[in-house]
PDB file of C-alpha atoms in Angstrom:
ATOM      1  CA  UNK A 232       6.282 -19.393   5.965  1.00 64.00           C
ATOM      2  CA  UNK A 233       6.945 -21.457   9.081  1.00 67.00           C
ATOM      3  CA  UNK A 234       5.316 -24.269   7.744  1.00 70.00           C
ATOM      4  CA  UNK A 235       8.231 -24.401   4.899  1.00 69.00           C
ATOM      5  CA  UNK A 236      10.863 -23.539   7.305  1.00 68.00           C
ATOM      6  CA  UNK A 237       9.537 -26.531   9.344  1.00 70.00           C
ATOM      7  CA  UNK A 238       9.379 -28.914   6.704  1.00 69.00           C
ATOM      8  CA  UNK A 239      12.464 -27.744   4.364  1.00 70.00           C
ATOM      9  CA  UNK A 240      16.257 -28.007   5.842  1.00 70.00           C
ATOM     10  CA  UNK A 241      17.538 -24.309   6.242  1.00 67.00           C
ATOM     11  CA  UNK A 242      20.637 -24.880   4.016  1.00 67.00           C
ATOM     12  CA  UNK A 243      18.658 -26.026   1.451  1.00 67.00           C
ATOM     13  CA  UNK A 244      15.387 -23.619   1.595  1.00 66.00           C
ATOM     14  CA  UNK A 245      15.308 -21.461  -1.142  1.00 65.00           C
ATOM     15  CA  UNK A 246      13.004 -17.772  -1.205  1.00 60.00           C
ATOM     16  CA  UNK A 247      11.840 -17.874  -4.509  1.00 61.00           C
ATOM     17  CA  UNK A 248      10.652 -21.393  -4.489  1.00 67.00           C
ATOM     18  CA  UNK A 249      10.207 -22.575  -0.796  1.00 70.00           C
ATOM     19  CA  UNK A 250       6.369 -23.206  -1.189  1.00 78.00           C
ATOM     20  CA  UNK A 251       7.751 -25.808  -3.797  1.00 79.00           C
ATOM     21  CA  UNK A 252      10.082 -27.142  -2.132  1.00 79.00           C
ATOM     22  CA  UNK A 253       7.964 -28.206   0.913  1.00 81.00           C
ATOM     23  CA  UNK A 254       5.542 -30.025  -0.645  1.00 83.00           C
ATOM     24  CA  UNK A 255       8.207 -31.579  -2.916  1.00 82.00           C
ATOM     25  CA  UNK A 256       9.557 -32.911   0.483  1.00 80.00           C
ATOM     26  CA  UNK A 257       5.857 -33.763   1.998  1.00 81.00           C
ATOM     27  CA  UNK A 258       4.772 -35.513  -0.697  1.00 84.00           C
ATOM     28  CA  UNK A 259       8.414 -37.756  -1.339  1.00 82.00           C
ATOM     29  CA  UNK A 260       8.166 -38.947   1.916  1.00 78.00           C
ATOM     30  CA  UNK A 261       4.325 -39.826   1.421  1.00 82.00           C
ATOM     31  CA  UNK A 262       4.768 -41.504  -1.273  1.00 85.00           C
ATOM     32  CA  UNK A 263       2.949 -39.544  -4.016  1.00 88.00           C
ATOM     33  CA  UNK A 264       5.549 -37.107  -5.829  1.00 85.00           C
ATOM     34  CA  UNK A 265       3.601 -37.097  -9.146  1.00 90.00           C
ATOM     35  CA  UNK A 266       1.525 -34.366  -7.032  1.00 89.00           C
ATOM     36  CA  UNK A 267       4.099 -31.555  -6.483  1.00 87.00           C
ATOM     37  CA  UNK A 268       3.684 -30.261 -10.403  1.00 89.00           C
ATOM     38  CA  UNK A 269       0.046 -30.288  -9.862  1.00 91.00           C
ATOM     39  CA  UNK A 270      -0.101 -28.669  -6.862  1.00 89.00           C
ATOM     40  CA  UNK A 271       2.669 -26.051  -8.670  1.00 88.00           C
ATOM     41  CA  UNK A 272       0.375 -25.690 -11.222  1.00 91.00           C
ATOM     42  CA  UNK A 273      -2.548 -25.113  -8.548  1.00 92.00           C
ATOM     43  CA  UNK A 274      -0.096 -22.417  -6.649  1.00 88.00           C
ATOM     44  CA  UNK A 275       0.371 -20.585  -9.990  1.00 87.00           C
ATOM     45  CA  UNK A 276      -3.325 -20.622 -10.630  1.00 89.00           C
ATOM     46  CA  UNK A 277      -4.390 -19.672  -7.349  1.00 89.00           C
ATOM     47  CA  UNK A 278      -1.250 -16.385  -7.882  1.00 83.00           C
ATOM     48  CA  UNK A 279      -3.131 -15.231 -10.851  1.00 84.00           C
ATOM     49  CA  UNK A 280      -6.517 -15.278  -9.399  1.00 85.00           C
ATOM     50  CA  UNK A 281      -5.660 -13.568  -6.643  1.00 82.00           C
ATOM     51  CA  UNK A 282      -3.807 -10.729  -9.261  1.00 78.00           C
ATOM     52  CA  UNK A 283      -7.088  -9.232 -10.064  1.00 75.00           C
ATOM     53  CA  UNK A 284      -7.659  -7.970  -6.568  1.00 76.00           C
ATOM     54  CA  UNK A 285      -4.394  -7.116  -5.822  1.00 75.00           C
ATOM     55  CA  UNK A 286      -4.239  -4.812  -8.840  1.00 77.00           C
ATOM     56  CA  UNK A 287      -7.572  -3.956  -9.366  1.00 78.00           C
ATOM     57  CA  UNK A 288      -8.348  -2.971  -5.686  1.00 78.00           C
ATOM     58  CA  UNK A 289      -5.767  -0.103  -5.225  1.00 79.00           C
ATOM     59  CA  UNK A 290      -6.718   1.385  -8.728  1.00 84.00           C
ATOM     60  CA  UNK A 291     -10.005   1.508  -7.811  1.00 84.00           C
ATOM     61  CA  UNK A 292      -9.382   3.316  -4.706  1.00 83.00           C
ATOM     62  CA  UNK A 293      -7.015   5.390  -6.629  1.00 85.00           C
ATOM     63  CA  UNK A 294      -9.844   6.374  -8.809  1.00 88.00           C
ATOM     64  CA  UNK A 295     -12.493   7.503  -5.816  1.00 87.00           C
ATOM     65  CA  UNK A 296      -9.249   9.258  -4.592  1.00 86.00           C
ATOM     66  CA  UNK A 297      -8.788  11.028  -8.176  1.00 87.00           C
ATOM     67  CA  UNK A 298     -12.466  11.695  -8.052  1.00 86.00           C
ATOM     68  CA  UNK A 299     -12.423  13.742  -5.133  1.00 84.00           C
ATOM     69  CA  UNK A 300      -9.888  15.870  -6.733  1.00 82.00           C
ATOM     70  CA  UNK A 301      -6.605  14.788  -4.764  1.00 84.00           C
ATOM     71  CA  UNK A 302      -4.912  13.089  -8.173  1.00 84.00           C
ATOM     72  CA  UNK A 303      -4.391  14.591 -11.505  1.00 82.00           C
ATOM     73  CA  UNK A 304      -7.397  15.055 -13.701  1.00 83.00           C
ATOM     74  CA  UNK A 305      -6.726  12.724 -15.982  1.00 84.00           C
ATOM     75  CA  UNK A 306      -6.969   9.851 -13.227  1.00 85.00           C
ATOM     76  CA  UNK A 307     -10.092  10.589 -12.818  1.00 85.00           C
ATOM     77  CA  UNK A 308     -11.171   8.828 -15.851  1.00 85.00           C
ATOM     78  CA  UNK A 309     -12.090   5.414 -16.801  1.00 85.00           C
ATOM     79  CA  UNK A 310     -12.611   2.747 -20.356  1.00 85.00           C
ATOM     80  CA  UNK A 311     -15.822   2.218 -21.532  1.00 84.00           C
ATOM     81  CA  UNK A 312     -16.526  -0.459 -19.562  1.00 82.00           C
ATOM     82  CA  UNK A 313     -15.687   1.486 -15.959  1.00 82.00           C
ATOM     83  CA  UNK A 314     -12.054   0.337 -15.426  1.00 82.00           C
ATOM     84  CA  UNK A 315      -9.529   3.115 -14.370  1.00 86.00           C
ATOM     85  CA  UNK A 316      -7.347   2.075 -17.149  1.00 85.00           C
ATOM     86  CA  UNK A 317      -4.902   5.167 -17.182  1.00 87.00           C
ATOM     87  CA  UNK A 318      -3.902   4.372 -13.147  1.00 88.00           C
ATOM     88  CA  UNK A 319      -3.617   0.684 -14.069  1.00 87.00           C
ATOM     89  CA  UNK A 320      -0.754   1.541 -16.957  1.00 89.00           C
ATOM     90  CA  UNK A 321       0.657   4.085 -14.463  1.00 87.00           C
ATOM     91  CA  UNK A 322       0.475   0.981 -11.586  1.00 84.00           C
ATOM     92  CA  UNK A 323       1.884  -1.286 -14.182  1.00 85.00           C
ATOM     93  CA  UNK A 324       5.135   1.171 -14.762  1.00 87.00           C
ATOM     94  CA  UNK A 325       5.769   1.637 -10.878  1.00 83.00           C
ATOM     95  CA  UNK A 326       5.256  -1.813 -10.525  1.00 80.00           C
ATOM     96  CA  UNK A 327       8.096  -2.731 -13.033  1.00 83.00           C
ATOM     97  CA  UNK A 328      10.821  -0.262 -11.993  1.00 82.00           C
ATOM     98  CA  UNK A 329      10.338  -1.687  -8.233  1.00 75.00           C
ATOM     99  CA  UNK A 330      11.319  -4.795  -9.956  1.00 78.00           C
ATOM    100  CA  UNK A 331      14.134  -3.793 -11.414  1.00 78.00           C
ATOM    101  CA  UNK A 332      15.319  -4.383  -7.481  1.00 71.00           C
ATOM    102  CA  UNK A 333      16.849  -7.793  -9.077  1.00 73.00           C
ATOM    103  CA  UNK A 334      19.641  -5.861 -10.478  1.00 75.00           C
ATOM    104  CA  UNK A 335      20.882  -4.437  -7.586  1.00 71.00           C
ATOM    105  CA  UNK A 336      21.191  -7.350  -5.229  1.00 68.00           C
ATOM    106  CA  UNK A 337      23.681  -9.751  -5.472  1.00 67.00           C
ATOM    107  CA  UNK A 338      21.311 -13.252  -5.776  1.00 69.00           C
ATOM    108  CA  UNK A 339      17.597 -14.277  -7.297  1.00 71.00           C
ATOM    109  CA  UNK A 340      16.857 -14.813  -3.546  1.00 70.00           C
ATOM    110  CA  UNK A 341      18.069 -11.507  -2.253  1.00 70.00           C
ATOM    111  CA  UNK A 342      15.741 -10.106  -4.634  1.00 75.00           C
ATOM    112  CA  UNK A 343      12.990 -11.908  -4.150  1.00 76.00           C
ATOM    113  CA  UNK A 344      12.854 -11.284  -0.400  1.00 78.00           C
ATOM    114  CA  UNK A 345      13.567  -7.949  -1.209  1.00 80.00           C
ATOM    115  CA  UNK A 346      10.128  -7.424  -3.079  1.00 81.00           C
ATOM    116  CA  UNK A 347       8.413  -9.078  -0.297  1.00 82.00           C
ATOM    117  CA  UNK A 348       9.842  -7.303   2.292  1.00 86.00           C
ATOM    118  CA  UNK A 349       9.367  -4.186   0.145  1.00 85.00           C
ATOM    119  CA  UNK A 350       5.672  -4.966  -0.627  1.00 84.00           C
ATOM    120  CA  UNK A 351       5.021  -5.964   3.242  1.00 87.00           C
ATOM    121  CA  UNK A 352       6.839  -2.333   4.664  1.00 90.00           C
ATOM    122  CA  UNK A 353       4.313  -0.393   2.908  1.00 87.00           C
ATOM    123  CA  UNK A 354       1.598  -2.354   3.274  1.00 86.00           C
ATOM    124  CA  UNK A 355       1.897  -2.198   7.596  1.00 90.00           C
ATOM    125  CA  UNK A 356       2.416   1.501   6.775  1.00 89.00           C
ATOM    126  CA  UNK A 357      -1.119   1.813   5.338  1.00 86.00           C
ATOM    127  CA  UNK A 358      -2.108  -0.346   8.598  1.00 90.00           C
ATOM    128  CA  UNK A 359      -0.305   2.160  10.738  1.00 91.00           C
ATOM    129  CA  UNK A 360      -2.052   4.716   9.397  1.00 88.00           C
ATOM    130  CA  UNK A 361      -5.121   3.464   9.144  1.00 89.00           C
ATOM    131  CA  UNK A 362      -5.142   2.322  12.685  1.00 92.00           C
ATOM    132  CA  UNK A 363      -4.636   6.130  13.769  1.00 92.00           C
ATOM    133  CA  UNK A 364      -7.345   7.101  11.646  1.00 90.00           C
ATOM    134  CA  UNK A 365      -9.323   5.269  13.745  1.00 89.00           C
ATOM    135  CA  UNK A 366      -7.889   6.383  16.871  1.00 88.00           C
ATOM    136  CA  UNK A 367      -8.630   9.964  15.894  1.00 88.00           C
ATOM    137  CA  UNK A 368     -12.406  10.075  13.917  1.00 87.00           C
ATOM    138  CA  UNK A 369     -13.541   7.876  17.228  1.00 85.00           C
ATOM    139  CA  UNK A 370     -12.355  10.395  19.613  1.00 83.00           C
ATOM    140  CA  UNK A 371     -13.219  13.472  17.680  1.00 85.00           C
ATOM    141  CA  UNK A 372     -16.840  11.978  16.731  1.00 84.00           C
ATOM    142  CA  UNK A 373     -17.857   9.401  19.498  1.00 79.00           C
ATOM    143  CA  UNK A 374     -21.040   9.593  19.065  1.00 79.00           C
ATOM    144  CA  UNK A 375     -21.901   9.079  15.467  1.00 81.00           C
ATOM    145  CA  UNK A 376     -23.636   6.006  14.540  1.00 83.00           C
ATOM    146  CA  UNK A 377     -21.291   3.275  12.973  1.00 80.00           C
ATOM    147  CA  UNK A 378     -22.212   0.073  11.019  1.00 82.00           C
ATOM    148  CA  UNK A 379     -19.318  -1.542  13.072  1.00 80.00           C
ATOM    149  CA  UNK A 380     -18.478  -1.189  16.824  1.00 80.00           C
ATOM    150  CA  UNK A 381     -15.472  -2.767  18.612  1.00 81.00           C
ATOM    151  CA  UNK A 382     -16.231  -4.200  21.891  1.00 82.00           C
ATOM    152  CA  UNK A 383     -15.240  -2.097  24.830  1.00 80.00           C
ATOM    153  CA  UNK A 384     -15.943   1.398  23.657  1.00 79.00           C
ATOM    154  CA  UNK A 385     -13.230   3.874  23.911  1.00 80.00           C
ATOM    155  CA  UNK A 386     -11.000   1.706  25.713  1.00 85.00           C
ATOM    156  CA  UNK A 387     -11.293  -1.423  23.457  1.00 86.00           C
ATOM    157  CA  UNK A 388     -11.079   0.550  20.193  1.00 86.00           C
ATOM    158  CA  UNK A 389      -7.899   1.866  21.805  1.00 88.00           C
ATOM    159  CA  UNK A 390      -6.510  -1.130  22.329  1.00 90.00           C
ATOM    160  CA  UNK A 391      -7.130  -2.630  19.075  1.00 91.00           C
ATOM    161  CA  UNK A 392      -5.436  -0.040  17.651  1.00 91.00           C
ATOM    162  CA  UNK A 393      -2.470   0.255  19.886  1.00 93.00           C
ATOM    163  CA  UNK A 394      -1.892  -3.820  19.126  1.00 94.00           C
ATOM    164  CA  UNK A 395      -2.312  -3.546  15.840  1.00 93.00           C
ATOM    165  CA  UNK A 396       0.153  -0.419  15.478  1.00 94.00           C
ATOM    166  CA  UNK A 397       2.786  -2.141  17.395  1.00 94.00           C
ATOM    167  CA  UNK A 398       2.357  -5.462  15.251  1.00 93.00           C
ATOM    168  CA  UNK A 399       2.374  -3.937  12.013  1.00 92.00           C
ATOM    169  CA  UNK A 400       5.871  -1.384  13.325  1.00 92.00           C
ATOM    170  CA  UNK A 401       7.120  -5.148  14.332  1.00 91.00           C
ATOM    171  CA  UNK A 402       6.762  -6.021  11.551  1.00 90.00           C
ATOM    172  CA  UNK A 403       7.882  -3.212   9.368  1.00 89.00           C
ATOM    173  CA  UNK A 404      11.073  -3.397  11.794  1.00 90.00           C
ATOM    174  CA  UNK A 405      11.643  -7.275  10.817  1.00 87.00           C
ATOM    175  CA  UNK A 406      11.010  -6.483   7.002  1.00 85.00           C
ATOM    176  CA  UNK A 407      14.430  -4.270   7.635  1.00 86.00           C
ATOM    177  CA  UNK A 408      16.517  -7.080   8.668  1.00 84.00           C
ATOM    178  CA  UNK A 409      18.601  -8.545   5.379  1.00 82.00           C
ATOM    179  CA  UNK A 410      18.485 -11.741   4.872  1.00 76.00           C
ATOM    180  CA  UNK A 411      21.377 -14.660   5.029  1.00 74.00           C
ATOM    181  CA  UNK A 412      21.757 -14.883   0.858  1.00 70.00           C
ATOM    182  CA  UNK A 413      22.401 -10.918   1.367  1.00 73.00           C
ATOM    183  CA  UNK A 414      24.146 -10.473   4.411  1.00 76.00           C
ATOM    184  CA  UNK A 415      26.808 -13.077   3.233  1.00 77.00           C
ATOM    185  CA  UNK A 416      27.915 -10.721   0.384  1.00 77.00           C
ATOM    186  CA  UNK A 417      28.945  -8.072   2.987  1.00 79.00           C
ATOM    187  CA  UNK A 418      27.956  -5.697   5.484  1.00 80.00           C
ATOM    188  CA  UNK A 419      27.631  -2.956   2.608  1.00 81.00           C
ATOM    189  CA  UNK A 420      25.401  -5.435   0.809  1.00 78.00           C
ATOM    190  CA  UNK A 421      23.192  -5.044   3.817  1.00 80.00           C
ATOM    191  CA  UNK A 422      23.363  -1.635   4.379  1.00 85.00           C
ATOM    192  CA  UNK A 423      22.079  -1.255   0.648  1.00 83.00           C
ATOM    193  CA  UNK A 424      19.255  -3.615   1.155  1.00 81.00           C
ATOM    194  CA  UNK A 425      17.483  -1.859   4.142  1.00 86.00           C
ATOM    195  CA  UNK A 426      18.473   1.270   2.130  1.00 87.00           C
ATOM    196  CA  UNK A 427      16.419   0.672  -0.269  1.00 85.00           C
ATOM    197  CA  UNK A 428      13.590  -0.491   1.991  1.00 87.00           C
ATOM    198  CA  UNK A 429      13.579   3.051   3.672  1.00 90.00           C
ATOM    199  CA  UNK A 430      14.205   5.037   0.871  1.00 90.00           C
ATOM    200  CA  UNK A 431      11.574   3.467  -1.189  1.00 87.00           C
ATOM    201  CA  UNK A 432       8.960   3.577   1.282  1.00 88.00           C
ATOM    202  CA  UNK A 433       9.719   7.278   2.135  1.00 89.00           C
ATOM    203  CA  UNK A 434       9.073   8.412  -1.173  1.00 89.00           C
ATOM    204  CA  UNK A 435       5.822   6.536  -1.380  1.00 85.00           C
ATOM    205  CA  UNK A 436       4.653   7.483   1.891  1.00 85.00           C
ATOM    206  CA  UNK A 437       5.798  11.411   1.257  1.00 88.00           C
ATOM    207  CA  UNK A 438       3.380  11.458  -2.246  1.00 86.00           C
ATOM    208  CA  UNK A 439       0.316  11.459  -0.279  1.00 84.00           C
ATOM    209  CA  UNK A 440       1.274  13.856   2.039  1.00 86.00           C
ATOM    210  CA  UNK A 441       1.869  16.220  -0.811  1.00 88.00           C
ATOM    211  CA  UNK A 442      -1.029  15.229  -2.378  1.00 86.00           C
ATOM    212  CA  UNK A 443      -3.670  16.178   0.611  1.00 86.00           C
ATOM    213  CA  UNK A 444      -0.989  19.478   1.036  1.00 87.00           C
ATOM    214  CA  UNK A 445      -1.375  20.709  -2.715  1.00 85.00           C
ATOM    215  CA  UNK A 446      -5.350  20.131  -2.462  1.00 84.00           C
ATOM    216  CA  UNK A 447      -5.717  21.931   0.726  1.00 86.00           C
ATOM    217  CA  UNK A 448      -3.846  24.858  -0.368  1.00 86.00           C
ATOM    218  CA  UNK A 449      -5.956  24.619  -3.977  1.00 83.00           C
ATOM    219  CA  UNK A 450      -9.380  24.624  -1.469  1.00 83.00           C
ATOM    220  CA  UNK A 451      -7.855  27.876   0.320  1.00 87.00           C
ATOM    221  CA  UNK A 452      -7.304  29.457  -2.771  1.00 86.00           C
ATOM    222  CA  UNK A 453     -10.615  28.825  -3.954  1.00 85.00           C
ATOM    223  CA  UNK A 454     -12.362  29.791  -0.794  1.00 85.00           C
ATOM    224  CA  UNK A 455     -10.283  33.528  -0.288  1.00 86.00           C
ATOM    225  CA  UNK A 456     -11.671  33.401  -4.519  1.00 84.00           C
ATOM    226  CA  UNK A 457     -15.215  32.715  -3.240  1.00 84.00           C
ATOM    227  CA  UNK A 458     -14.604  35.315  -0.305  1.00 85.00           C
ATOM    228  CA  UNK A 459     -13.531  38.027  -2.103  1.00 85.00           C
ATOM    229  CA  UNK A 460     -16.483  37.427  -5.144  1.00 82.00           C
ATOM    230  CA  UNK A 461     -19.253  37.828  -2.499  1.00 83.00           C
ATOM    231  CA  UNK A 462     -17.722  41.265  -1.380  1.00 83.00           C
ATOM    232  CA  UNK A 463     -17.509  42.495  -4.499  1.00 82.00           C
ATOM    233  CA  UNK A 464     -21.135  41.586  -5.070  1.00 77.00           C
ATOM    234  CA  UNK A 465     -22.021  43.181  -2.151  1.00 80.00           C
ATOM    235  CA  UNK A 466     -20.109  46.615  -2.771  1.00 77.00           C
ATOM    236  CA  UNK A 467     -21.640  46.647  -6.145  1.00 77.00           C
ATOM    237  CA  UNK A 468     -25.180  45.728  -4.678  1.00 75.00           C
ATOM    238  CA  UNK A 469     -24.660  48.954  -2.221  1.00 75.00           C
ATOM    239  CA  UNK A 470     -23.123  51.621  -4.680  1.00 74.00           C
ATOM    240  CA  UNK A 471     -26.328  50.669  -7.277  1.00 71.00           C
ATOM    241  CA  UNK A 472     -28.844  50.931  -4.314  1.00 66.00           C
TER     242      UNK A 472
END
């Protein structure tokens, strides 16, 4: 991204297409402009390549997640040939209500960044959390073996995790900021923009806390059930003998 803002004038640098326009301008001024459609057509192959992990890899995870009995049963289960197809339709129907962003803000670009910002927010928010994952199983287990150890021992893993939470929060915090194609259209054009950001990313955020709270409470059910069969067993056990 600083590369294009380098190389493309800010008045004319567009979000949806500022990869494009860079090496549009590079290659003009070398000489060679009969290369910026191939190397569009090279961007757009290299986007769909790169689809099949980025859709692929959370539905898996979803799956071992639906496995373990924190999803809905019916999660749980894949095609014949081992792909979670029922979280992929469900991913596909998130994924295209998100995108229905574009009606809400006033340009293409606004948007566009939107979704970026959108998709970037939650992403450091997995970070965040997975950085204080780490924080806490190394403290409350620091002594079982690991196929990974950073440098330093308690203090280094520390402060790993203490720069990575503050990068990814810096982040988050800079995804908040509108950008100039919304913030021309008004301060309440603004306001609705980070908004959405928040309120978006709350209710994501709050799904898997309810998730790990409704299968908690399902595990003390089952355990007072389990409880309360063995005493019965045993009063039987003692009014036969």
């Amino acid at each position: 991204s600083l590369a294009i803002a380098l190389v493309v004038p800010p008045g004319q640098l567009s979000m949806a297409s500022g990869a494009g326009q860079a090496f549009e301008a590079m290659f003009d001024r070398l000489g060679v402009a009969w290369m910026t459609p191939v190397m569009c057509v090279l961007l757009i192959v290299g986007a769909l390549a790169t689809v099949i992990t980025w859709i692929l890899g959370p539905s898996r995870a979803l799956f071992e997640v639906a496995r373990e009995g924190y999803l809905p049963k019916f999660m749980a289960r894949a095609n014949s040939h081992g792909v979670p197809s029922r979280i992929l339709f469900i991913q596909a129907g998130i994924t295209s209500t998100l995108a229905l962003a574009i009606l809400f803000m006033p340009n293409i670009s606004g948007a566009f960044w939107y979704l970026m910002a959108q998709s970037a927010i939650m992403y450091m928010t997995m970070y965040t959390l997975m950085f204080l994952a780490a924080l806490k199983m190394r403290s409350r287990y620091p002594l079982r073996p690991r196929p990974f150890s950073v440098p330093g021992g308690t203090l280094g893993m520390g402060a790993v995790c203490v720069i990575g939470i503050i990068s990814a929060v810096t982040a988050q915090l800079c995804g908040l900021i509108p950008p100039e194609s919304v913030r021309s259209h008004g301060v309440g054009a603004g306001f609705l923009y980070s908004g959405m950001l928040l309120a978006v990313t709350g209710f994501f955020a709050a799904i898997p806390l309810w998730l790990v709270a409704r299968r908690r409470r399902a595990q003390r059910r089952e355990a007072e059930f389990l409880r309360s069969r063995r005493r019965t067993e045993r009063i039987s056990a003692r009014s036969r003998s």
